[in-house]
Tab-separated table of C-alpha atoms and ligand atoms in Angstrom:
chain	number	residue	atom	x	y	z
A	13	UNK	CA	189.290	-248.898	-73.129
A	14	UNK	CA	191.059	-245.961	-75.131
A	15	UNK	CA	189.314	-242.623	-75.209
A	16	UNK	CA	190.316	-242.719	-78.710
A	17	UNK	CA	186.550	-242.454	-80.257
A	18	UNK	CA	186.061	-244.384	-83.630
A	19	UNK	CA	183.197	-243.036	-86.060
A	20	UNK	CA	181.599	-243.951	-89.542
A	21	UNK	CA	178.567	-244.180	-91.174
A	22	UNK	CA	177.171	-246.061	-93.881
A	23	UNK	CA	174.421	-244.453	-96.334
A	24	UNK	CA	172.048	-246.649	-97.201
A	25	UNK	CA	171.764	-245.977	-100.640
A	26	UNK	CA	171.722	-249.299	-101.983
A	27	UNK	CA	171.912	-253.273	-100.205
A	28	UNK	CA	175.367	-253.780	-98.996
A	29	UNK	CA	178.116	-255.730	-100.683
A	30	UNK	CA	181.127	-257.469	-100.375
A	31	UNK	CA	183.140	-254.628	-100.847
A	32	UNK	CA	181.225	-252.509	-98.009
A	33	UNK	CA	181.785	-255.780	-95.407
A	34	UNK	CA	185.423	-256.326	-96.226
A	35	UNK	CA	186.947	-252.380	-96.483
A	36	UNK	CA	184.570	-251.196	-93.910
A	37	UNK	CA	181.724	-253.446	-91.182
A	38	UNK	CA	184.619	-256.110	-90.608
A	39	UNK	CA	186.986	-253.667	-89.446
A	40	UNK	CA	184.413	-251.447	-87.380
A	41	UNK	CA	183.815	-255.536	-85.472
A	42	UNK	CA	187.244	-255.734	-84.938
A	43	UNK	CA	188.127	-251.951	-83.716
A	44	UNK	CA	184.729	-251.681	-81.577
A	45	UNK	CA	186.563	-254.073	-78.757
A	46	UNK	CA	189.941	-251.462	-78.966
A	47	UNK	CA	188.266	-248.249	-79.433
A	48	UNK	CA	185.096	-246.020	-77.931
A	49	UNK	CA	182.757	-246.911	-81.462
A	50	UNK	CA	180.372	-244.901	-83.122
A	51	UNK	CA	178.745	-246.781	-86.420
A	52	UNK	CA	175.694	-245.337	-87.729
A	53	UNK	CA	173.136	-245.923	-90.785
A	54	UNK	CA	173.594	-242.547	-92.329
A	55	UNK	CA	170.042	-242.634	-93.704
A	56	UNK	CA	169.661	-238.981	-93.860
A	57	UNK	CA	172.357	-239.039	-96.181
A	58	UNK	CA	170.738	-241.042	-98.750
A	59	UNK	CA	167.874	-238.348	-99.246
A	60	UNK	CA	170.029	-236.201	-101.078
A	61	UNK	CA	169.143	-237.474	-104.324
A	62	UNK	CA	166.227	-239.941	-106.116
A	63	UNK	CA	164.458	-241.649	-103.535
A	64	UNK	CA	161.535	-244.075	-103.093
A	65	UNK	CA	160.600	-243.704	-99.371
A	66	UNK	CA	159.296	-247.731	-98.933
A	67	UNK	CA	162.583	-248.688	-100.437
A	68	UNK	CA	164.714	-246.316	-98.218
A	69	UNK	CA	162.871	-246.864	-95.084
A	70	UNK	CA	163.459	-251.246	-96.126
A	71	UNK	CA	167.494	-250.464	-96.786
A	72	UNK	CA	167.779	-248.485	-93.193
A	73	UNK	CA	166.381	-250.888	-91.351
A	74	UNK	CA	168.108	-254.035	-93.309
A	75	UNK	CA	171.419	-252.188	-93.497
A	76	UNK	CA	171.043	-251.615	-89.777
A	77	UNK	CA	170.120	-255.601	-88.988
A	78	UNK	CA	173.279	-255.936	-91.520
A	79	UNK	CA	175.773	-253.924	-88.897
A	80	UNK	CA	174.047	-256.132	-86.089
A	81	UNK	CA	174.303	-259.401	-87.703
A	82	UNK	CA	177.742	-259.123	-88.869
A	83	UNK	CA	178.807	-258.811	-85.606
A	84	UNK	CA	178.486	-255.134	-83.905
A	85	UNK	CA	177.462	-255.669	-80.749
A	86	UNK	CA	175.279	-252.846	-79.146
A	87	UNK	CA	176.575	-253.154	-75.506
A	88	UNK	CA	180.282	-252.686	-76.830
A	89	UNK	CA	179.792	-249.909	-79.425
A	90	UNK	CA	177.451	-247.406	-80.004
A	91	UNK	CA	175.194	-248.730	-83.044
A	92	UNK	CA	172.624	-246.491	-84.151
A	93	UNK	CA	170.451	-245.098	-86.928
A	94	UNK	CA	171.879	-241.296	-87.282
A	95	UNK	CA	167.810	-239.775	-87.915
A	96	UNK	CA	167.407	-241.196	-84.390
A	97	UNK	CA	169.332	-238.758	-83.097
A	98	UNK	CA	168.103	-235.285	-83.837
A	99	UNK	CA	170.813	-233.490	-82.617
A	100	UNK	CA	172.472	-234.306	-85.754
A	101	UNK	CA	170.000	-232.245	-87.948
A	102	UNK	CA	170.056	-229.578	-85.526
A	103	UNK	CA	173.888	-229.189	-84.934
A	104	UNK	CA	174.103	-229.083	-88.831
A	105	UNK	CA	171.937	-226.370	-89.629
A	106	UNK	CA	174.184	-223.935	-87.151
A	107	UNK	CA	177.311	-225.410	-89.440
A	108	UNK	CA	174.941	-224.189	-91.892
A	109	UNK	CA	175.654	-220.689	-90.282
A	110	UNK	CA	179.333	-221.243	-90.170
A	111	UNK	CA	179.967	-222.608	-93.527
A	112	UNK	CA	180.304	-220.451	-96.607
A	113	UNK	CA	178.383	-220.974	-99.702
A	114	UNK	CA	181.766	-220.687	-101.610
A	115	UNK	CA	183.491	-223.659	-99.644
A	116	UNK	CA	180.751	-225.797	-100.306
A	117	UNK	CA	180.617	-224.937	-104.126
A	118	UNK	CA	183.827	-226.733	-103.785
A	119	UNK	CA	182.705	-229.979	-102.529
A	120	UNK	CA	183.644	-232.643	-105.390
A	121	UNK	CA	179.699	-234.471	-105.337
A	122	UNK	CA	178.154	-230.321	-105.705
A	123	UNK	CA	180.500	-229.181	-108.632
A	124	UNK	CA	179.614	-232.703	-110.794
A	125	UNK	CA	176.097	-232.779	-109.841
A	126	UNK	CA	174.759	-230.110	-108.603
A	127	UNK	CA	173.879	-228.249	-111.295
A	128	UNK	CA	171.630	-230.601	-113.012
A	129	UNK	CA	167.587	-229.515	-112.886
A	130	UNK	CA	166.007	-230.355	-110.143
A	131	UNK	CA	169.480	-230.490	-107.930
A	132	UNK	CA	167.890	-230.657	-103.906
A	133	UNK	CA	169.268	-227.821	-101.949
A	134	UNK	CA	170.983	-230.621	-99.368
A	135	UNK	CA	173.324	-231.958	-102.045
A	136	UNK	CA	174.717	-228.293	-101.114
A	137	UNK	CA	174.328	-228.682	-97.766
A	138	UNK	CA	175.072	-232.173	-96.654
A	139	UNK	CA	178.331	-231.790	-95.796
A	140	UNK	CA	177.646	-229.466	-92.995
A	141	UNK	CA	175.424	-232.618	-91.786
A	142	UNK	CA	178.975	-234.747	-91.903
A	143	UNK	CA	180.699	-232.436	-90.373
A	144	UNK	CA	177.803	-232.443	-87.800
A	145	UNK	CA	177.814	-236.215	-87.641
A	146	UNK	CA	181.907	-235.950	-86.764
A	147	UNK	CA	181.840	-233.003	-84.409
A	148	UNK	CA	178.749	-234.308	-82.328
A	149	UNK	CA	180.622	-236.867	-80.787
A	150	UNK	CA	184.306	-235.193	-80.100
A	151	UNK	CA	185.748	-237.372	-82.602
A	152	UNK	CA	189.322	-236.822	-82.268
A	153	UNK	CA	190.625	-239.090	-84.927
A	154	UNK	CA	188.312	-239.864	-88.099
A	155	UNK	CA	189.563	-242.895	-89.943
A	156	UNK	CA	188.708	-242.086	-93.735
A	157	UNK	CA	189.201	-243.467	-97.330
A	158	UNK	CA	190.817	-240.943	-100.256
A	159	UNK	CA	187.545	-240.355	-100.838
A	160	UNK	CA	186.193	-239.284	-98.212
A	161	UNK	CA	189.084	-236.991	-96.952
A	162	UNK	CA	186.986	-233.607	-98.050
A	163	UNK	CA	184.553	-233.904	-95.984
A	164	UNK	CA	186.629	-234.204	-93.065
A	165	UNK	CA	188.731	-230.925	-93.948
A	166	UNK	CA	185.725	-229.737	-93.863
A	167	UNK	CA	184.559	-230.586	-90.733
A	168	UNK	CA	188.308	-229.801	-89.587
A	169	UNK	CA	187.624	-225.922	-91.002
A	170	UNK	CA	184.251	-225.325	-89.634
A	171	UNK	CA	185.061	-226.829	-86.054
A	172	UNK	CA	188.742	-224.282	-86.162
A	173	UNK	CA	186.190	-221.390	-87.628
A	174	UNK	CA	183.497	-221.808	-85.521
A	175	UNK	CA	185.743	-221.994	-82.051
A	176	UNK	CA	187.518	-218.787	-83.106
A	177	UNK	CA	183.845	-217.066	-83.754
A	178	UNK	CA	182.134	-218.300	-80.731
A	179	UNK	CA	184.671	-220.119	-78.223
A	180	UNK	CA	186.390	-223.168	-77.789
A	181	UNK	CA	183.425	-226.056	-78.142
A	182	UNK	CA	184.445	-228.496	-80.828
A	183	UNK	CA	187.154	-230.966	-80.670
A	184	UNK	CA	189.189	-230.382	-84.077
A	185	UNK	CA	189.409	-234.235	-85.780
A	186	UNK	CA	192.354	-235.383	-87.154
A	187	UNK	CA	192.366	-237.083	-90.198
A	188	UNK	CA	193.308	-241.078	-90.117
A	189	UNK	CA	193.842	-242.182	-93.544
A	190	UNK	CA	193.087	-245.741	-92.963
A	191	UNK	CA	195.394	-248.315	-94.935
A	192	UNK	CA	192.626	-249.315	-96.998
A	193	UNK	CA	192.107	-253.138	-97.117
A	194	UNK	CA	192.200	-253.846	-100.907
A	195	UNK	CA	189.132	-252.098	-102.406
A	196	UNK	CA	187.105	-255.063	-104.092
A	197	UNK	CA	186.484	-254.417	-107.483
A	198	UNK	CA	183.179	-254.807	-109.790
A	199	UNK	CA	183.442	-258.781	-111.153
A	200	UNK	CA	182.800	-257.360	-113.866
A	201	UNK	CA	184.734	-254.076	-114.533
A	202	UNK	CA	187.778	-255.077	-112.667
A	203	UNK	CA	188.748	-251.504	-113.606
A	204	UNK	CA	186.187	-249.783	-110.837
A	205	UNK	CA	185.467	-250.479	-107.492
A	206	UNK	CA	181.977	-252.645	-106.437
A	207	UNK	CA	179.325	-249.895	-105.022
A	208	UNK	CA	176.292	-250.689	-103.556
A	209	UNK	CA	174.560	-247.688	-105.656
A	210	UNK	CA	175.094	-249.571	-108.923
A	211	UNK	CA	171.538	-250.774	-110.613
A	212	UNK	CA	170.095	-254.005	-108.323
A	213	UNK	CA	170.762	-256.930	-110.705
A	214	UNK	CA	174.506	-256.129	-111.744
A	215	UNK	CA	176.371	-258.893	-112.173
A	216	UNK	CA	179.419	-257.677	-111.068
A	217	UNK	CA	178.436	-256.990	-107.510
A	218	UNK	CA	177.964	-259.269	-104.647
A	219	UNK	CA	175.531	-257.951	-102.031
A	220	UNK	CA	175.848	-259.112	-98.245
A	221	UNK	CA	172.350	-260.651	-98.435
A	222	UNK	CA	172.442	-262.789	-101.811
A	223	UNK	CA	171.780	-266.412	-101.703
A	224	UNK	CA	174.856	-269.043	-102.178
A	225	UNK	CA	173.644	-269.838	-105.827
A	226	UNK	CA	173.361	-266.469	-106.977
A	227	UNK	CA	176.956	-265.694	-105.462
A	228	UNK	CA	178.457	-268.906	-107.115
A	229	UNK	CA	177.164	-267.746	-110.140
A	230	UNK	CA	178.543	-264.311	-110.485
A	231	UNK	CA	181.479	-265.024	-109.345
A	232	UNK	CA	181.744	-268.115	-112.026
A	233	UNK	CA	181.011	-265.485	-114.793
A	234	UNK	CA	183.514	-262.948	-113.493
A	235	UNK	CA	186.465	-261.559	-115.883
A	236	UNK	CA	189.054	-262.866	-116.108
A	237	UNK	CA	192.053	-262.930	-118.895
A	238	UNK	CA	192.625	-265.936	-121.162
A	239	UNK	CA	196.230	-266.523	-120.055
A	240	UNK	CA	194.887	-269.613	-117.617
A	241	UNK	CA	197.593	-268.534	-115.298
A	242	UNK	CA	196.714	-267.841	-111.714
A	243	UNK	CA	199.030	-265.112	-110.308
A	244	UNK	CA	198.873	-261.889	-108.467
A	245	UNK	CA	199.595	-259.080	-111.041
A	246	UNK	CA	196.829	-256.488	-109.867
A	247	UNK	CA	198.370	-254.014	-113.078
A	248	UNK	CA	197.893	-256.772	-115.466
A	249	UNK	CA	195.366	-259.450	-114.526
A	250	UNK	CA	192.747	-257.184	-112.261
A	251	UNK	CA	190.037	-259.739	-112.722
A	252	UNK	CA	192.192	-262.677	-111.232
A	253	UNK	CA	193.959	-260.208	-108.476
A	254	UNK	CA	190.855	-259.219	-107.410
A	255	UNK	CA	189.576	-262.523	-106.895
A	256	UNK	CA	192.973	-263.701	-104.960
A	257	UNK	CA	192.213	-260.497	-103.195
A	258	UNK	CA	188.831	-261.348	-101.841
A	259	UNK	CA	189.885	-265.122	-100.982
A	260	UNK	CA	192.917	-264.050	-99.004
A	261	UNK	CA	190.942	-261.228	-97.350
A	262	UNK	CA	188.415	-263.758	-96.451
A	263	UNK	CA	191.327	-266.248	-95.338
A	264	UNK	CA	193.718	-264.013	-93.744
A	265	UNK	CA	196.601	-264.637	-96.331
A	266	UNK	CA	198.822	-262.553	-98.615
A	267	UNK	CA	197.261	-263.050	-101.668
A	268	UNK	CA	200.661	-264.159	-103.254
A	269	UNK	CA	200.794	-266.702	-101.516
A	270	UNK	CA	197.076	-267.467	-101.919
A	271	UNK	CA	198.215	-267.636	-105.828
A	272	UNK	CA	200.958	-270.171	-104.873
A	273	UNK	CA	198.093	-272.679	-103.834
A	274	UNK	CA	195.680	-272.638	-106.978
A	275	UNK	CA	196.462	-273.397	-110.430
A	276	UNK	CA	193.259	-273.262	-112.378
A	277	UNK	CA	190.603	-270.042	-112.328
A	278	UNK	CA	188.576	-272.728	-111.971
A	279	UNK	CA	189.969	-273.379	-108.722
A	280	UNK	CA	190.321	-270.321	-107.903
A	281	UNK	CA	186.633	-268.934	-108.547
A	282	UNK	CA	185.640	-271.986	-106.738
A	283	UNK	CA	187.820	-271.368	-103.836
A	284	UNK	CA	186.652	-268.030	-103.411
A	285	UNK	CA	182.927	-268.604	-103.887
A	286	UNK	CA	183.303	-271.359	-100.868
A	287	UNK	CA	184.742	-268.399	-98.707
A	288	UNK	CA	182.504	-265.653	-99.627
A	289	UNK	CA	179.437	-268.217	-99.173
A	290	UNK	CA	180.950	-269.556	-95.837
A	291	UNK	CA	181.673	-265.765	-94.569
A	292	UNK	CA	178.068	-264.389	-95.645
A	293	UNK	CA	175.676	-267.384	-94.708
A	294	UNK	CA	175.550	-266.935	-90.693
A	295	UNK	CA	175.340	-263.328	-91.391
A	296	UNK	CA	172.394	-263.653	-94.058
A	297	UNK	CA	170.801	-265.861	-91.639
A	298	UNK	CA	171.114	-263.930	-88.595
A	299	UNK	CA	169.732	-260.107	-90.497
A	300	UNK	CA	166.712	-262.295	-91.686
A	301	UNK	CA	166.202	-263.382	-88.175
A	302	UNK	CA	166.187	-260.110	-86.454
A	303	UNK	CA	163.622	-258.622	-89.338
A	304	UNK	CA	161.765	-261.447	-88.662
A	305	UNK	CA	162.003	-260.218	-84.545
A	306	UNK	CA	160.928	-256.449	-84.964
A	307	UNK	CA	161.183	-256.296	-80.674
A	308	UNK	CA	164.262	-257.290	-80.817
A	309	UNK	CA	166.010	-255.228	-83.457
A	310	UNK	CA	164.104	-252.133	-81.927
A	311	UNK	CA	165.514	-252.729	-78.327
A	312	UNK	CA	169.053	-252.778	-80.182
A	313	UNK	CA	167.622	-249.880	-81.763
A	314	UNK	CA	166.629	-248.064	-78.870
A	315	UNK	CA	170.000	-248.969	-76.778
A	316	UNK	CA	171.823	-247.615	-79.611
A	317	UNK	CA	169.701	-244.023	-79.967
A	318	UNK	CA	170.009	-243.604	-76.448
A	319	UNK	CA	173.822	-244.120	-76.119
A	320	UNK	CA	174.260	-241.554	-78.937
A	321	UNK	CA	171.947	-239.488	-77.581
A	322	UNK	CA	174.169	-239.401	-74.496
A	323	UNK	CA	177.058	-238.859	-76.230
A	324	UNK	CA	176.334	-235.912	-78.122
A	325	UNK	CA	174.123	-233.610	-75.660
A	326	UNK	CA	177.274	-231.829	-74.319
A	327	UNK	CA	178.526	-231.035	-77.562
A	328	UNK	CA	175.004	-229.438	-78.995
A	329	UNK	CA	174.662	-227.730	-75.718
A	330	UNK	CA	177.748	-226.437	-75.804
A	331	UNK	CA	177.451	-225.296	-79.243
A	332	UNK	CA	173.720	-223.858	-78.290
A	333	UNK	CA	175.295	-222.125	-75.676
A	334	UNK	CA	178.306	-220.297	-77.811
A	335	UNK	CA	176.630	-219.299	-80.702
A	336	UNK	CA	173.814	-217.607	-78.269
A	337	UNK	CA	171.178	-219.853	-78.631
A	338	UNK	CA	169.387	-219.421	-74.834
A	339	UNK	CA	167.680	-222.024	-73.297
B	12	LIG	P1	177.929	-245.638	-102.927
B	12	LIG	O1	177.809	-246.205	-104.293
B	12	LIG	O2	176.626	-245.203	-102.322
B	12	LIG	O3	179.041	-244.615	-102.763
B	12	LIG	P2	179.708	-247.574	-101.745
B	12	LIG	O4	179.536	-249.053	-101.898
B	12	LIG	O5	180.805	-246.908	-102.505
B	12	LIG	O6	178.304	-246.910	-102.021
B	12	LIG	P3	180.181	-245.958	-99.395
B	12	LIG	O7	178.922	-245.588	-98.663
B	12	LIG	O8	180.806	-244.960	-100.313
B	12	LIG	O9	179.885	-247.329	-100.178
B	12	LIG	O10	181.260	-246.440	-98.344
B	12	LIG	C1	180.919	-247.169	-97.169
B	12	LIG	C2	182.173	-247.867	-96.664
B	12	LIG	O11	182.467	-249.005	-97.490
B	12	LIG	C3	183.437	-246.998	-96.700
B	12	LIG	O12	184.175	-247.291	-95.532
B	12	LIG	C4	184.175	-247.478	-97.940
B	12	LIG	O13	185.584	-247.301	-97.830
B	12	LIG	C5	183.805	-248.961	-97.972
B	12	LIG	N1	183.783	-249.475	-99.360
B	12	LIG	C6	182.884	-249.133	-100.308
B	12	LIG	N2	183.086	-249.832	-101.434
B	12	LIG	C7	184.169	-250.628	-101.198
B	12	LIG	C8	184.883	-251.598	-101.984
B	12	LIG	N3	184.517	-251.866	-103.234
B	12	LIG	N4	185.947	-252.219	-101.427
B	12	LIG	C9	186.311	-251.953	-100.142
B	12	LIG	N5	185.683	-251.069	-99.358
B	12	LIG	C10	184.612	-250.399	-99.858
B	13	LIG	MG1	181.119	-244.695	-102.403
């Protein structure tokens, strides 16, 4: 196995959909047999804004049986949920001390929301809790999306600042930009990406855990253009590219040559609801099986807290230890 350690979250801030299974759990499946994998429910994350406790409390344990049933397998990788591990809390609160209140006015979610009333103080703060989650487990390499990338110069800046203040203790990540699968857009809006955050009952996105009819429909009622002409023009026809998108994601194709095969949308929406109903069934099946078997979700649960646990005890000591914390 490579030392090179793999790690991403997922805040459950809304049920999972299609878009968060193909750009992000299907490729943390495939990497956790080539790389040292951490994948974590970043449920602490979530708390940052709005929040119904019952409903967060249901979403971190379903996204977790969601990571489990798609195929993440706890012996391999290390799956956990991140408040399990308390080090995480702890290691960000001395970033805390490190960071300065003028680099964190800078993060992009702070200067669009953060000055509404009522703004929580960790909407300031949670990226010294990312930063946290990264330097915990001497993540070398941190695969991210454009949108994700200024968290991780963060990280980068507070692990360089907070060696040259205390001693060398943090491994400094790299950034990865990952060659982002296609981003799946909203059936819908083809002009914005699907996002689990968007209200329950929009049409436009399909969540991991709907049923086969309620899949079938939306993606029978998704945009299109009323050329009746099925080819892959992502600047032009978004609604159809998308949908070639998702069916050659889902069938391992170029979606060109996906096009080359269909003629109707007709076809075409019923090609890609077969795959997208084939692909999520098992995995519907096998989260509502594990809810259904609390003991056995929590042993997955447990295996997974105290791998991470493991993992990140010689970096909190360490940083204990060089900032002068005795014990
Ligand atoms: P939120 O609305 O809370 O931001 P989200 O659906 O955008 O939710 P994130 O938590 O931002 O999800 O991202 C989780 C992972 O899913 C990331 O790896 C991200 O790149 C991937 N991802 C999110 N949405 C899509 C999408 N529409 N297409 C492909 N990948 C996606
Ligand atoms: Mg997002």
């Amino acid at each position: 196995m490579s030392t090179f350690r793999d790690l991403s979250g997922i805040t459950p801030s809304g049920q999972l959909t299609l878009g968060n299974y193909l750009g992000a759990l299907r490729r943390f499946v495939q990497r956790q047999y080539e790389v040292d994998g951490y994948y974590f429910v970043a449920d602490l994350h979530a708390l940052t804004v709005d929040h119904d406790p019952a409903r967060h409390r249901q979403l971190t344990t379903s996204t977790m049986a969601l990571f489990l049933a798609s195929g993440l397998d706890p012996e391999q990788a290390t799956v956990f949920v991140q408040s399990d591990v308390s080090a995480h809390v702890h290691l960000a609160y001395l970033l805390e001390c490190t960071a300065h209140v003028g680099e964190l006015s800078r993060m992009i979610q702070f200067k669009q929301k953060g000055h509404r009333p009522g703004t929580r103080a960790s909407l300031f703060t949670y990226p010294c809790l990312m930063a946290a989650d990264i330097l915990l487990y001497g993540a070398d390499r941190v695969p991210v999306g454009g949108d994700q990338s200024q968290h991780v110069e963060l990280a980068r800046d507070l692990a360089i600042r907070f060696n040259s203040l205390y001693g060398d203790t943090f491994v400094v990540p790299e950034l990865e930009p990952v060659a982002l699968a296609a981003r799946v857009l909203d059936l819908q809006d083809p002009g914005r990406k699907m996002s689990k955050s968007d209200p329950e009952d929009a049409a436009g996105v399909i969540r991991m855990l709907d049923n086969p009819d309620v899949i079938a429909k939306k993606i029978r009622r998704a945009v299109t253009d009323s050329d009746n002409e099925v080819l892959y023009d992502p600047k032009h026809k978004p609604g159809v590219s998308n949908l070639l998108d998702i069916l050659a994601s889902l069938t391992d194709q170029p979606p060109r040559d996906v096009a080359t095969s269909i003629t109707t949308y007709g076809q075409l929406k019923q090609a890609t609801a077969d795959a997208v109903i084939t692909t999520l069934k098992p995995i519907r099946r096998r989260h509502d099986e594990l809810l259904k078997n609390p003991a056995e979700l929590n042993r997955m649960l447990v295996m997974g807290a105290v791998k991470a646990r493991e993992a990140s005890e010689p970096f909190l000591a360490a940083a204990n230890q060089a900032i002068g914390i005795t014990r």
